[in-house]
Coordinates of C-alpha atoms and ligand atoms in Angstrom, one line a residue:
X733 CA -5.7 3.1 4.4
X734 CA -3.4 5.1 6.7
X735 CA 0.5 5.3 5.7
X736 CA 2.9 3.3 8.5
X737 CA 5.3 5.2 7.4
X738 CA 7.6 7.6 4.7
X739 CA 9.8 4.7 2.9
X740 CA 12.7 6.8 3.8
X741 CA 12.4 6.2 7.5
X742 CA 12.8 2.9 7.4
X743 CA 17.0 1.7 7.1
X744 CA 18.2 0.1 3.7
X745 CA 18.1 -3.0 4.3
X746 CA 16.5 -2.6 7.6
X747 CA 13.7 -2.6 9.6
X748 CA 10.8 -0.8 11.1
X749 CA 8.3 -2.0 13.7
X750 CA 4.4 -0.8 14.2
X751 CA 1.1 -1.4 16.1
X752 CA -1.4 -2.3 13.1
X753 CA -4.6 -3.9 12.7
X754 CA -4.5 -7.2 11.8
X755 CA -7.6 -9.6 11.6
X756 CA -9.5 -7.4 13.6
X757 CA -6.7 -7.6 16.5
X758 CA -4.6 -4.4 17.3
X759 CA -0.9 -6.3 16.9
X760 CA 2.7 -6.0 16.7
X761 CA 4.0 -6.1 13.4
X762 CA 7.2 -5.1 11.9
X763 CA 8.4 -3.8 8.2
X764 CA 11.8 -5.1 6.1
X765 CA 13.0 -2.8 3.8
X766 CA 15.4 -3.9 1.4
X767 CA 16.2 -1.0 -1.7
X768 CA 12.4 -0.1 -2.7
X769 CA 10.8 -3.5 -1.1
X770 CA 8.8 -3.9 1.4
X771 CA 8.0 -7.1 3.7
X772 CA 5.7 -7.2 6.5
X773 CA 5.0 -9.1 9.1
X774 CA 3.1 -10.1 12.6
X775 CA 5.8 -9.8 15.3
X776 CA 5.2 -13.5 16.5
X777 CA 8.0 -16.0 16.2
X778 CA 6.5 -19.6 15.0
X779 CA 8.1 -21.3 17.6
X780 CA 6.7 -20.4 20.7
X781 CA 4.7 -16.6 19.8
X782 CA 7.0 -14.6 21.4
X783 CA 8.1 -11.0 19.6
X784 CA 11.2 -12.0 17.4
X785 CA 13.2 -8.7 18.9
X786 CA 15.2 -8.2 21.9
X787 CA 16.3 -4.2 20.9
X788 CA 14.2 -1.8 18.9
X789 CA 13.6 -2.4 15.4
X790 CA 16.3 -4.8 14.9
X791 CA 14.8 -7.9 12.8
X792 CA 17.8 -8.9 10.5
X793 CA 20.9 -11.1 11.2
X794 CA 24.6 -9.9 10.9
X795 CA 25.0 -9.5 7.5
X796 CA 21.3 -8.4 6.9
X797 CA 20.5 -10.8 4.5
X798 CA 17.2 -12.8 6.8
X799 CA 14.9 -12.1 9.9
X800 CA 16.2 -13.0 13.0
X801 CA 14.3 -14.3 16.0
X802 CA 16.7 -13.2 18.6
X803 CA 15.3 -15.7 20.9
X804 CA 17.0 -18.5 19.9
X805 CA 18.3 -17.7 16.4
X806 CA 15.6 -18.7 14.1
X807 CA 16.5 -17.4 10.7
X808 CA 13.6 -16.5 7.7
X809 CA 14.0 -15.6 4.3
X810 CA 12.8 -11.7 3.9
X811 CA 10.8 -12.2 0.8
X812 CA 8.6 -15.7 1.9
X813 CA 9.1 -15.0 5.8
X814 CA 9.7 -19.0 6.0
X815 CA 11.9 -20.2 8.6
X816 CA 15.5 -21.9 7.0
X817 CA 17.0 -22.5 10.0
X818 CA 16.3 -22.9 14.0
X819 CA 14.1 -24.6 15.9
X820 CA 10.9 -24.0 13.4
X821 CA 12.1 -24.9 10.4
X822 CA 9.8 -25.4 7.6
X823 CA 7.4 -23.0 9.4
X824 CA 6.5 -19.3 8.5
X825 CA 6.0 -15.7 9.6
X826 CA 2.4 -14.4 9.6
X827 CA 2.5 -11.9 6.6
X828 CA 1.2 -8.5 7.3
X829 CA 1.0 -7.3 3.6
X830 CA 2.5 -4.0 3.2
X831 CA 3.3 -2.1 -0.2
X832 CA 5.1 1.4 -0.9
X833 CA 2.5 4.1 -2.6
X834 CA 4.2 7.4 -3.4
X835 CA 6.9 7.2 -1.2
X836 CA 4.6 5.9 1.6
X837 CA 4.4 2.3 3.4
X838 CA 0.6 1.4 3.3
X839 CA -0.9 -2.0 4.5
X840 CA -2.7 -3.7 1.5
X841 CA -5.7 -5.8 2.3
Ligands
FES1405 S1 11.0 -17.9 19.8 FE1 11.9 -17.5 17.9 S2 13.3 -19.2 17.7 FE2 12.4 -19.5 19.6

């Protein structure tokens, strides 16, 4: 499996997006880092599909602590990628399951 990327490129906490294979579909996905944890996910908001990001790479709220759908201020838990506040509540981020392997982020089937 090919490497996204060298852990130490992505922010701490922060985030990272990608183009990545994901059920056979070539789709936007994007990487949390938070210390040596890694969280991925497709780029697709719950509520209506659209990309959660209006600027490059930035997924996370204020005070980095969730993802951020800077459409209209969805707000998901980093670890479960489930929705905790906005307009799809209850509802979760498609994983895209990602792990670190010698420094490297790798998807993992
Ligand atoms: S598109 Fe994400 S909250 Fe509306």
């Amino acid at each position: 499996m090919t490497a996204l990327c060298d852990l130490a490129d992505i922010a701490d906490p922060g985030a990272r997006e990608f183009r990545a294979e994901v059920d056979g579909e070539r789709r936007r996905v994007f990487v949390v880092r938070r210390g040596g944890e890694v969280f991925g996910y497709v780029n697709a908001c719950p509520h209506v599909g659209a990309p959660l990001n209006l600027e490059d790479d930035k997924f996370l709220d204020l005070f980095q602590t969730s993802i951020l759908c800077a459409n209209h201020f969805a707000l998901f838990e980093i670890a479960s990628g489930r929705c905790t506040r906005g307009p799809c509540v209850g509802r979760s981020l498609i994983p895209f399951p990602v792990a670190v392997r010698d420094g490297m982020v790798v998807p993992v089937e």
